[in-house]
Amino acid sequence: MILCLKTINRDEHLAFVRTRASVSHMQVPSWGDVKADWRSESLGWFDEGGRLVGVGLVLLRPLPKLKRYLAYLPEGPVIDWSAPDLERWLEPMLAYLKGRGAFSVRMGPPVVARRWSAATVKAAIADAQARRLREVEATAHEPRAFDIADRLRQMGWQQTEAGGEDVFAVGQPRYVFQVPFAGRPLQDIRRSLNQQWRRNIKKADKAGVKVVQGGYDDLPAFYEIYVETAERDRFTPRPLAYFQRMWTALTAEDPDRMRLYLARHQNEVLAAATMLTVGEHVWYSYGASTSRNREAQPNNAIQWRMMSDAHSLGAGVYDLRGITDTLEESNHLLGLLRFKVGTGGEAIEYLGEWNYPLSKTLHKALGFYLSRR
């Protein structure tokens, strides 16, 4: 099968996305509007009959003083990753991007490699000998993922470092935590929460915590405690303008693409979170909470409201995004992992991000620059 790649317009891109049950929120046209420091293009793969069979949002970041670009397809492209002829999908993309002046291409195949049940992760955390999740025997393996990895290497793609130590690092997380919703009533999902989670949800309700949906005008309230969270959890916060741009761009494409939730108690916002939706995939995207009045358990309350709303929207999966791969007690992100494990879902390892150096000299220079930052 001969595949033709060319740029497509936003409407074509979005129409294709709507035919899929799950596409990353970073592979919809509006995500290009969110990333103001990058240029963006929608790519389309067409079969011999002229039918659109795959899409990709590519972000192009220029090198200072040079008309050369880093091309990045976060959590994409949206193609048939199980196809035995991956070369026919990826080689036209590399040729096109090279013609656009790209010196290096990075992509994140949305391919699951391994899964660990909540019980397995909980046991690993309790095991003093366990150091990293990747070293723990998985509950389930996805053999095709390793075949895909081998084929990518044969084509000249290079896998980035496994990552996972810092869920706030550059690039997209390789390890995430998800709660499967498909075919499950909400009562079953609630029963799967651990005892502490169910107890905390009741505590929040008894304390009078009210979780409400917010809007654009509530973003400053979210941002105030987001900055506090960043200081506490040791990551660099994004500016308020980023979230305002994110809201404007995503909700213009689809009113339900982005939601903001606020957990209020006695007229004070104790926690806030953003939720993103594409098809049947729902993400808990950004979260924030204050250290004040934590005994009211606003974090559990806000998550349960978001999970309930996601279920009402027909979600097949509720994605809590990145988790640390490090299981040692000294890791300051272990508490976040424990919190997510309490949902009763599963830890997921994706195939990770891959680079293809179109100019080895510039690609190596970029790697050196990033290592010094």
mmCIF file of C-alpha atoms in Angstrom:
data_model
loop_
_atom_site.group_PDB
_atom_site.id
_atom_site.type_symbol
_atom_site.label_atom_id
_atom_site.label_comp_id
_atom_site.label_asym_id
_atom_site.label_seq_id
_atom_site.Cartn_x
_atom_site.Cartn_y
_atom_site.Cartn_z
ATOM 1 C CA MET A 1 0.000 0.000 0.000
ATOM 2 C CA ILE A 2 1.409 3.361 -1.061
ATOM 3 C CA LEU A 3 0.787 6.184 1.404
ATOM 4 C CA CYS A 4 0.892 9.854 0.496
ATOM 5 C CA LEU A 5 1.605 12.465 3.177
ATOM 6 C CA LYS A 6 0.589 16.100 2.885
ATOM 7 C CA THR A 7 -0.607 18.930 5.081
ATOM 8 C CA ILE A 8 -4.311 19.039 5.903
ATOM 9 C CA ASN A 9 -6.562 21.725 7.317
ATOM 10 C CA ARG A 10 -7.908 21.823 10.867
ATOM 11 C CA ASP A 11 -11.371 20.610 9.878
ATOM 12 C CA GLU A 12 -9.967 17.528 8.133
ATOM 13 C CA HIS A 13 -7.721 16.829 11.104
ATOM 14 C CA LEU A 14 -10.508 17.196 13.649
ATOM 15 C CA ALA A 15 -12.956 15.113 11.592
ATOM 16 C CA PHE A 16 -10.475 12.228 11.615
ATOM 17 C CA VAL A 17 -9.888 12.568 15.370
ATOM 18 C CA ARG A 18 -13.644 12.240 15.925
ATOM 19 C CA THR A 19 -13.603 8.804 14.291
ATOM 20 C CA ARG A 20 -11.208 7.464 16.923
ATOM 21 C CA ALA A 21 -12.056 6.358 20.456
ATOM 22 C CA SER A 22 -8.799 7.667 21.883
ATOM 23 C CA VAL A 23 -6.427 10.339 20.599
ATOM 24 C CA SER A 24 -4.048 12.323 22.785
ATOM 25 C CA HIS A 25 -5.109 15.873 23.597
ATOM 26 C CA MET A 26 -1.677 16.831 22.237
ATOM 27 C CA GLN A 27 -2.653 15.547 18.796
ATOM 28 C CA VAL A 28 -5.702 17.749 18.202
ATOM 29 C CA PRO A 29 -5.374 20.921 16.073
ATOM 30 C CA SER A 30 -6.009 23.314 18.964
ATOM 31 C CA TRP A 31 -2.957 22.051 20.850
ATOM 32 C CA GLY A 32 -0.820 23.880 18.328
ATOM 33 C CA ASP A 33 -2.479 27.128 19.466
ATOM 34 C CA VAL A 34 -1.561 26.326 23.073
ATOM 35 C CA LYS A 35 2.158 25.990 22.277
ATOM 36 C CA ALA A 36 2.845 29.615 21.361
ATOM 37 C CA ASP A 37 6.634 29.147 21.099
ATOM 38 C CA TRP A 38 6.209 26.513 18.384
ATOM 39 C CA ARG A 39 4.827 26.584 14.868
ATOM 40 C CA SER A 40 2.358 23.819 14.142
ATOM 41 C CA GLU A 41 1.074 21.899 11.133
ATOM 42 C CA SER A 42 -1.491 19.169 10.654
ATOM 43 C CA LEU A 43 -0.202 16.226 8.638
ATOM 44 C CA GLY A 44 -2.396 13.681 6.872
ATOM 45 C CA TRP A 45 -1.645 10.236 5.493
ATOM 46 C CA PHE A 46 -3.728 9.213 2.453
ATOM 47 C CA ASP A 47 -4.091 5.752 0.903
ATOM 48 C CA GLU A 48 -4.142 4.986 -2.822
ATOM 49 C CA GLY A 49 -7.862 5.740 -2.955
ATOM 50 C CA GLY A 50 -7.333 9.217 -1.504
ATOM 51 C CA ARG A 51 -8.835 8.281 1.872
ATOM 52 C CA LEU A 52 -7.401 9.955 4.984
ATOM 53 C CA VAL A 53 -6.034 7.104 7.133
ATOM 54 C CA GLY A 54 -3.808 8.879 9.663
ATOM 55 C CA VAL A 55 -3.067 12.315 11.106
ATOM 56 C CA GLY A 56 -0.392 14.022 13.145
ATOM 57 C CA LEU A 57 0.057 17.380 14.822
ATOM 58 C CA VAL A 58 3.693 18.371 14.409
ATOM 59 C CA LEU A 59 5.206 21.219 16.430
ATOM 60 C CA LEU A 60 8.197 23.006 14.922
ATOM 61 C CA ARG A 61 10.666 24.796 17.204
ATOM 62 C CA PRO A 62 13.234 27.012 15.401
ATOM 63 C CA LEU A 63 16.884 27.061 16.338
ATOM 64 C CA PRO A 64 18.070 30.574 17.244
ATOM 65 C CA LYS A 65 19.479 32.399 14.186
ATOM 66 C CA LEU A 66 19.010 29.349 11.945
ATOM 67 C CA LYS A 67 16.132 28.352 9.697
ATOM 68 C CA ARG A 68 16.262 24.831 11.070
ATOM 69 C CA TYR A 69 13.677 23.204 13.304
ATOM 70 C CA LEU A 70 13.160 20.563 15.927
ATOM 71 C CA ALA A 71 10.004 18.710 14.854
ATOM 72 C CA TYR A 72 7.950 17.186 17.667
ATOM 73 C CA LEU A 73 4.827 15.021 17.560
ATOM 74 C CA PRO A 74 3.860 14.656 21.245
ATOM 75 C CA GLU A 75 2.034 11.377 21.911
ATOM 76 C CA GLY A 76 1.660 10.883 18.188
ATOM 77 C CA PRO A 77 1.285 10.584 15.273
ATOM 78 C CA VAL A 78 -2.166 8.992 15.034
ATOM 79 C CA ILE A 79 -1.417 6.162 12.627
ATOM 80 C CA ASP A 80 -1.803 2.388 12.503
ATOM 81 C CA TRP A 81 1.015 1.422 14.850
ATOM 82 C CA SER A 82 0.222 -2.278 14.428
ATOM 83 C CA ALA A 83 0.891 -2.117 10.675
ATOM 84 C CA PRO A 84 3.680 -4.483 9.544
ATOM 85 C CA ASP A 85 4.958 -1.780 7.176
ATOM 86 C CA LEU A 86 5.668 1.080 9.590
ATOM 87 C CA GLU A 87 8.317 2.343 7.173
ATOM 88 C CA ARG A 88 5.560 3.343 4.733
ATOM 89 C CA TRP A 89 4.046 5.542 7.421
ATOM 90 C CA LEU A 90 7.168 7.071 8.916
ATOM 91 C CA GLU A 91 9.503 7.505 5.949
ATOM 92 C CA PRO A 92 7.180 9.977 4.132
ATOM 93 C CA MET A 93 6.922 11.931 7.397
ATOM 94 C CA LEU A 94 10.710 12.121 7.763
ATOM 95 C CA ALA A 95 11.118 13.157 4.121
ATOM 96 C CA TYR A 96 8.500 15.893 4.458
ATOM 97 C CA LEU A 97 9.931 17.271 7.710
ATOM 98 C CA LYS A 98 13.459 17.230 6.320
ATOM 99 C CA GLY A 99 12.177 19.315 3.423
ATOM 100 C CA ARG A 100 10.664 21.738 5.940
ATOM 101 C CA GLY A 101 14.089 22.279 7.500
ATOM 102 C CA ALA A 102 13.848 19.904 10.460
ATOM 103 C CA PHE A 103 17.207 18.731 11.803
ATOM 104 C CA SER A 104 15.661 16.262 14.266
ATOM 105 C CA VAL A 105 12.287 14.596 14.735
ATOM 106 C CA ARG A 106 10.853 13.481 18.061
ATOM 107 C CA MET A 107 7.648 11.483 18.444
ATOM 108 C CA GLY A 108 5.814 9.582 21.169
ATOM 109 C CA PRO A 109 4.109 6.446 19.840
ATOM 110 C CA PRO A 110 0.817 5.975 21.780
ATOM 111 C CA VAL A 111 1.663 2.302 22.271
ATOM 112 C CA VAL A 112 1.322 0.547 25.641
ATOM 113 C CA ALA A 113 4.186 -1.796 26.558
ATOM 114 C CA ARG A 114 3.371 -3.032 30.100
ATOM 115 C CA ARG A 115 0.716 -2.751 32.796
ATOM 116 C CA TRP A 116 0.861 -3.144 36.585
ATOM 117 C CA SER A 117 -2.284 -3.553 38.685
ATOM 118 C CA ALA A 118 -2.836 -1.277 41.674
ATOM 119 C CA ALA A 119 -2.216 -4.227 43.979
ATOM 120 C CA THR A 120 1.131 -4.960 42.296
ATOM 121 C CA VAL A 121 2.260 -1.330 42.567
ATOM 122 C CA LYS A 122 1.165 -1.147 46.205
ATOM 123 C CA ALA A 123 3.158 -4.296 47.006
ATOM 124 C CA ALA A 124 6.199 -2.904 45.171
ATOM 125 C CA ILE A 125 6.073 0.331 47.184
ATOM 126 C CA ALA A 126 5.981 -1.726 50.396
ATOM 127 C CA ASP A 127 8.912 -3.914 49.255
ATOM 128 C CA ALA A 128 12.174 -2.431 50.558
ATOM 129 C CA GLN A 129 14.063 -4.253 47.794
ATOM 130 C CA ALA A 130 12.071 -2.653 44.971
ATOM 131 C CA ARG A 131 13.793 0.415 43.549
ATOM 132 C CA ARG A 132 12.020 1.124 40.260
ATOM 133 C CA LEU A 133 8.681 0.204 38.769
ATOM 134 C CA ARG A 134 10.353 -0.884 35.523
ATOM 135 C CA GLU A 135 12.155 -3.632 37.484
ATOM 136 C CA VAL A 136 8.913 -5.031 38.956
ATOM 137 C CA GLU A 137 7.267 -7.951 37.158
ATOM 138 C CA ALA A 138 4.372 -6.524 35.172
ATOM 139 C CA THR A 139 0.813 -7.792 35.499
ATOM 140 C CA ALA A 140 0.451 -7.778 31.705
ATOM 141 C CA HIS A 141 2.794 -7.411 28.730
ATOM 142 C CA GLU A 142 1.961 -6.127 25.265
ATOM 143 C CA PRO A 143 4.259 -8.148 22.942
ATOM 144 C CA ARG A 144 3.538 -6.019 19.868
ATOM 145 C CA ALA A 145 5.083 -3.008 21.618
ATOM 146 C CA PHE A 146 8.484 -4.677 21.709
ATOM 147 C CA ASP A 147 8.173 -5.649 18.039
ATOM 148 C CA ILE A 148 7.429 -2.009 17.212
ATOM 149 C CA ALA A 149 10.445 -0.867 19.253
ATOM 150 C CA ASP A 150 12.724 -3.277 17.355
ATOM 151 C CA ARG A 151 11.415 -2.037 14.009
ATOM 152 C CA LEU A 152 11.942 1.590 14.992
ATOM 153 C CA ARG A 153 15.550 0.870 15.936
ATOM 154 C CA GLN A 154 16.112 -0.886 12.620
ATOM 155 C CA MET A 155 14.812 2.243 10.868
ATOM 156 C CA GLY A 156 17.316 4.440 12.717
ATOM 157 C CA TRP A 157 15.078 5.852 15.453
ATOM 158 C CA GLN A 158 16.709 6.304 18.858
ATOM 159 C CA GLN A 159 14.798 5.817 22.099
ATOM 160 C CA THR A 160 15.135 8.594 24.665
ATOM 161 C CA GLU A 161 16.070 7.848 28.246
ATOM 162 C CA ALA A 162 13.406 5.758 30.013
ATOM 163 C CA GLY A 163 12.468 8.675 32.256
ATOM 164 C CA GLY A 164 9.787 8.532 34.900
ATOM 165 C CA GLU A 165 11.946 9.765 37.755
ATOM 166 C CA ASP A 166 10.423 13.228 37.446
ATOM 167 C CA VAL A 167 6.879 13.419 36.101
ATOM 168 C CA PHE A 168 7.400 17.145 35.550
ATOM 169 C CA ALA A 169 10.475 16.731 33.323
ATOM 170 C CA VAL A 170 10.757 17.878 29.705
ATOM 171 C CA GLY A 171 8.838 15.609 27.322
ATOM 172 C CA GLN A 172 5.810 13.463 27.979
ATOM 173 C CA PRO A 173 5.654 10.881 30.789
ATOM 174 C CA ARG A 174 6.470 7.298 29.888
ATOM 175 C CA TYR A 175 4.723 6.005 33.018
ATOM 176 C CA VAL A 176 1.138 7.016 33.762
ATOM 177 C CA PHE A 177 -1.720 5.834 35.931
ATOM 178 C CA GLN A 178 -5.129 5.089 34.418
ATOM 179 C CA VAL A 179 -8.496 3.877 35.658
ATOM 180 C CA PRO A 180 -10.370 1.755 33.081
ATOM 181 C CA PHE A 181 -14.020 2.826 32.791
ATOM 182 C CA ALA A 182 -15.258 0.943 29.727
ATOM 183 C CA GLY A 183 -18.232 -1.284 30.514
ATOM 184 C CA ARG A 184 -18.153 -0.469 34.242
ATOM 185 C CA PRO A 185 -20.977 1.171 36.219
ATOM 186 C CA LEU A 186 -19.934 4.098 38.428
ATOM 187 C CA GLN A 187 -20.699 2.076 41.558
ATOM 188 C CA ASP A 188 -18.105 -0.502 40.519
ATOM 189 C CA ILE A 189 -15.501 2.214 40.004
ATOM 190 C CA ARG A 190 -16.219 3.607 43.465
ATOM 191 C CA ARG A 191 -15.921 0.146 45.025
ATOM 192 C CA SER A 192 -12.472 -0.151 43.425
ATOM 193 C CA LEU A 193 -11.220 2.899 45.336
ATOM 194 C CA ASN A 194 -9.219 1.873 48.382
ATOM 195 C CA GLN A 195 -10.658 2.283 51.854
ATOM 196 C CA GLN A 196 -8.745 5.508 52.530
ATOM 197 C CA TRP A 197 -10.084 7.099 49.357
ATOM 198 C CA ARG A 198 -13.711 6.190 50.159
ATOM 199 C CA ARG A 199 -13.264 7.434 53.729
ATOM 200 C CA ASN A 200 -11.769 10.730 52.538
ATOM 201 C CA ILE A 201 -14.588 11.339 50.066
ATOM 202 C CA LYS A 202 -17.065 10.947 52.917
ATOM 203 C CA LYS A 203 -14.965 13.232 55.135
ATOM 204 C CA ALA A 204 -14.971 15.943 52.475
ATOM 205 C CA ASP A 205 -18.721 15.714 52.091
ATOM 206 C CA LYS A 206 -19.260 15.855 55.847
ATOM 207 C CA ALA A 207 -16.882 18.838 56.131
ATOM 208 C CA GLY A 208 -18.953 20.729 53.590
ATOM 209 C CA VAL A 209 -16.497 20.713 50.688
ATOM 210 C CA LYS A 210 -18.310 21.666 47.486
ATOM 211 C CA VAL A 211 -16.791 20.854 44.098
ATOM 212 C CA VAL A 212 -17.966 23.140 41.301
ATOM 213 C CA GLN A 213 -17.102 23.705 37.663
ATOM 214 C CA GLY A 214 -15.315 26.953 36.975
ATOM 215 C CA GLY A 215 -14.594 29.005 33.887
ATOM 216 C CA TYR A 216 -12.016 31.321 32.379
ATOM 217 C CA ASP A 217 -12.518 33.904 35.132
ATOM 218 C CA ASP A 218 -11.661 31.283 37.778
ATOM 219 C CA LEU A 219 -8.229 30.523 36.333
ATOM 220 C CA PRO A 220 -6.475 33.067 38.627
ATOM 221 C CA ALA A 221 -7.916 31.261 41.670
ATOM 222 C CA PHE A 222 -6.578 27.977 40.281
ATOM 223 C CA TYR A 223 -3.243 29.600 39.519
ATOM 224 C CA GLU A 224 -2.743 30.989 43.017
ATOM 225 C CA ILE A 225 -2.712 27.546 44.590
ATOM 226 C CA TYR A 226 -0.969 25.993 41.564
ATOM 227 C CA VAL A 227 2.065 28.197 42.299
ATOM 228 C CA GLU A 228 1.939 27.052 45.932
ATOM 229 C CA THR A 229 1.805 23.437 44.741
ATOM 230 C CA ALA A 230 4.802 23.967 42.450
ATOM 231 C CA GLU A 231 6.904 25.261 45.340
ATOM 232 C CA ARG A 232 5.842 22.374 47.571
ATOM 233 C CA ASP A 233 6.393 19.666 44.922
ATOM 234 C CA ARG A 234 9.548 21.245 43.478
ATOM 235 C CA PHE A 235 8.627 21.921 39.881
ATOM 236 C CA THR A 236 8.698 25.109 37.803
ATOM 237 C CA PRO A 237 5.173 26.493 37.314
ATOM 238 C CA ARG A 238 3.866 27.620 33.953
ATOM 239 C CA PRO A 239 2.657 31.235 33.724
ATOM 240 C CA LEU A 240 -1.015 32.107 34.123
ATOM 241 C CA ALA A 241 -1.095 33.194 30.465
ATOM 242 C CA TYR A 242 -0.394 29.586 29.448
ATOM 243 C CA PHE A 243 -3.557 28.313 31.140
ATOM 244 C CA GLN A 244 -5.601 31.209 29.771
ATOM 245 C CA ARG A 245 -4.380 30.435 26.262
ATOM 246 C CA MET A 246 -5.024 26.741 26.845
ATOM 247 C CA TRP A 247 -8.611 27.430 27.921
ATOM 248 C CA THR A 248 -9.325 29.750 25.012
ATOM 249 C CA ALA A 249 -7.832 27.453 22.374
ATOM 250 C CA LEU A 250 -9.233 24.142 23.568
ATOM 251 C CA THR A 251 -12.765 25.260 24.417
ATOM 252 C CA ALA A 252 -13.044 27.072 21.060
ATOM 253 C CA GLU A 253 -12.491 23.705 19.390
ATOM 254 C CA ASP A 254 -14.885 21.842 21.685
ATOM 255 C CA PRO A 255 -16.686 23.289 24.761
ATOM 256 C CA ASP A 256 -15.929 20.090 26.698
ATOM 257 C CA ARG A 257 -12.308 19.778 25.605
ATOM 258 C CA MET A 258 -11.161 21.480 28.831
ATOM 259 C CA ARG A 259 -12.927 21.847 32.158
ATOM 260 C CA LEU A 260 -11.849 23.509 35.387
ATOM 261 C CA TYR A 261 -12.970 22.207 38.786
ATOM 262 C CA LEU A 262 -12.692 23.993 42.119
ATOM 263 C CA ALA A 263 -13.082 22.462 45.577
ATOM 264 C CA ARG A 264 -14.447 25.174 47.884
ATOM 265 C CA HIS A 265 -14.759 25.147 51.653
ATOM 266 C CA GLN A 266 -16.122 28.109 53.614
ATOM 267 C CA ASN A 267 -15.606 30.450 50.632
ATOM 268 C CA GLU A 268 -11.985 29.366 50.183
ATOM 269 C CA VAL A 269 -10.602 27.367 47.239
ATOM 270 C CA LEU A 270 -8.686 24.450 48.740
ATOM 271 C CA ALA A 271 -8.013 22.523 45.511
ATOM 272 C CA ALA A 272 -8.451 22.953 41.780
ATOM 273 C CA ALA A 273 -7.833 20.813 38.710
ATOM 274 C CA THR A 274 -8.182 20.828 34.956
ATOM 275 C CA MET A 275 -9.756 17.974 32.992
ATOM 276 C CA LEU A 276 -9.263 17.341 29.271
ATOM 277 C CA THR A 277 -11.422 15.175 27.012
ATOM 278 C CA VAL A 278 -10.886 13.772 23.526
ATOM 279 C CA GLY A 279 -13.328 11.074 22.484
ATOM 280 C CA GLU A 280 -13.501 8.391 25.169
ATOM 281 C CA HIS A 281 -10.223 9.385 26.822
ATOM 282 C CA VAL A 282 -10.340 11.794 29.760
ATOM 283 C CA TRP A 283 -7.265 13.228 31.477
ATOM 284 C CA TYR A 284 -6.693 14.785 34.861
ATOM 285 C CA SER A 285 -4.288 17.359 33.468
ATOM 286 C CA TYR A 286 -3.116 19.917 36.053
ATOM 287 C CA GLY A 287 -3.861 19.838 39.758
ATOM 288 C CA ALA A 288 -3.303 22.266 42.604
ATOM 289 C CA SER A 289 -4.010 22.334 46.309
ATOM 290 C CA THR A 290 -3.231 24.531 49.264
ATOM 291 C CA SER A 291 -1.676 23.244 52.476
ATOM 292 C CA ARG A 292 -4.442 24.914 54.459
ATOM 293 C CA ASN A 293 -7.281 22.791 55.829
ATOM 294 C CA ARG A 294 -6.047 19.605 54.202
ATOM 295 C CA GLU A 295 -8.018 17.559 56.725
ATOM 296 C CA ALA A 296 -11.132 18.468 54.704
ATOM 297 C CA GLN A 297 -9.786 16.121 51.982
ATOM 298 C CA PRO A 298 -10.491 18.370 48.968
ATOM 299 C CA ASN A 299 -8.197 16.415 46.650
ATOM 300 C CA ASN A 300 -10.193 13.204 46.937
ATOM 301 C CA ALA A 301 -13.427 15.137 46.586
ATOM 302 C CA ILE A 302 -12.353 16.914 43.411
ATOM 303 C CA GLN A 303 -11.026 13.743 41.820
ATOM 304 C CA TRP A 304 -14.211 11.830 42.542
ATOM 305 C CA ARG A 305 -16.311 14.612 41.015
ATOM 306 C CA MET A 306 -14.107 14.583 37.909
ATOM 307 C CA MET A 307 -14.256 10.802 37.655
ATOM 308 C CA SER A 308 -18.035 10.888 38.007
ATOM 309 C CA ASP A 309 -18.370 13.543 35.317
ATOM 310 C CA ALA A 310 -15.962 11.678 33.045
ATOM 311 C CA HIS A 311 -18.097 8.563 33.436
ATOM 312 C CA SER A 312 -21.204 10.588 32.526
ATOM 313 C CA LEU A 313 -19.409 11.794 29.385
ATOM 314 C CA GLY A 314 -18.929 8.175 28.297
ATOM 315 C CA ALA A 315 -15.224 7.905 29.110
ATOM 316 C CA GLY A 316 -13.551 4.582 28.453
ATOM 317 C CA VAL A 317 -10.518 5.541 30.529
ATOM 318 C CA TYR A 318 -9.727 8.133 33.187
ATOM 319 C CA ASP A 319 -6.072 9.074 32.903
ATOM 320 C CA LEU A 320 -4.258 10.546 35.918
ATOM 321 C CA ARG A 321 -1.162 11.170 33.788
ATOM 322 C CA GLY A 322 2.428 10.888 34.967
ATOM 323 C CA ILE A 323 3.764 8.856 37.858
ATOM 324 C CA THR A 324 7.279 8.424 39.171
ATOM 325 C CA ASP A 325 9.177 5.256 38.277
ATOM 326 C CA THR A 326 11.203 5.491 41.498
ATOM 327 C CA LEU A 327 9.758 3.561 44.454
ATOM 328 C CA GLU A 328 12.164 4.645 47.182
ATOM 329 C CA GLU A 329 10.774 6.425 50.246
ATOM 330 C CA SER A 330 13.245 9.277 49.742
ATOM 331 C CA ASN A 331 11.539 10.217 46.461
ATOM 332 C CA HIS A 332 9.351 13.286 47.071
ATOM 333 C CA LEU A 333 6.927 12.141 44.339
ATOM 334 C CA LEU A 334 6.118 8.813 45.981
ATOM 335 C CA GLY A 335 3.165 10.362 47.814
ATOM 336 C CA LEU A 336 1.617 11.329 44.480
ATOM 337 C CA LEU A 337 2.019 7.748 43.261
ATOM 338 C CA ARG A 338 0.342 6.411 46.414
ATOM 339 C CA PHE A 339 -2.530 8.844 45.891
ATOM 340 C CA LYS A 340 -3.106 7.649 42.329
ATOM 341 C CA VAL A 341 -2.767 3.971 43.254
ATOM 342 C CA GLY A 342 -5.663 4.505 45.660
ATOM 343 C CA THR A 343 -8.014 4.827 42.676
ATOM 344 C CA GLY A 344 -7.651 1.097 42.050
ATOM 345 C CA GLY A 345 -6.534 1.561 38.440
ATOM 346 C CA GLU A 346 -3.319 0.431 36.807
ATOM 347 C CA ALA A 347 0.146 1.769 36.070
ATOM 348 C CA ILE A 348 0.908 1.943 32.366
ATOM 349 C CA GLU A 349 4.256 2.033 30.593
ATOM 350 C CA TYR A 350 4.202 3.501 27.097
ATOM 351 C CA LEU A 351 6.855 2.912 24.479
ATOM 352 C CA GLY A 352 8.372 6.279 25.332
ATOM 353 C CA GLU A 353 9.677 9.032 23.098
ATOM 354 C CA TRP A 354 11.891 8.440 20.070
ATOM 355 C CA ASN A 355 14.262 10.698 18.118
ATOM 356 C CA TYR A 356 15.386 10.587 14.516
ATOM 357 C CA PRO A 357 18.438 12.791 13.786
ATOM 358 C CA LEU A 358 18.121 14.231 10.271
ATOM 359 C CA SER A 359 21.289 16.252 10.909
ATOM 360 C CA LYS A 360 23.525 14.391 13.334
ATOM 361 C CA THR A 361 25.641 17.476 14.059
ATOM 362 C CA LEU A 362 22.710 19.725 14.982
ATOM 363 C CA HIS A 363 20.929 16.893 16.809
ATOM 364 C CA LYS A 364 24.021 16.265 18.940
ATOM 365 C CA ALA A 365 24.399 19.986 19.619
ATOM 366 C CA LEU A 366 20.778 20.175 20.784
ATOM 367 C CA GLY A 367 21.289 17.210 23.104
ATOM 368 C CA PHE A 368 24.327 18.880 24.639
ATOM 369 C CA TYR A 369 22.400 22.156 25.063
ATOM 370 C CA LEU A 370 19.472 20.425 26.795
ATOM 371 C CA SER A 371 21.822 18.455 29.098
ATOM 372 C CA ARG A 372 23.327 21.727 30.336
ATOM 373 C CA ARG A 373 19.990 23.381 31.162
#
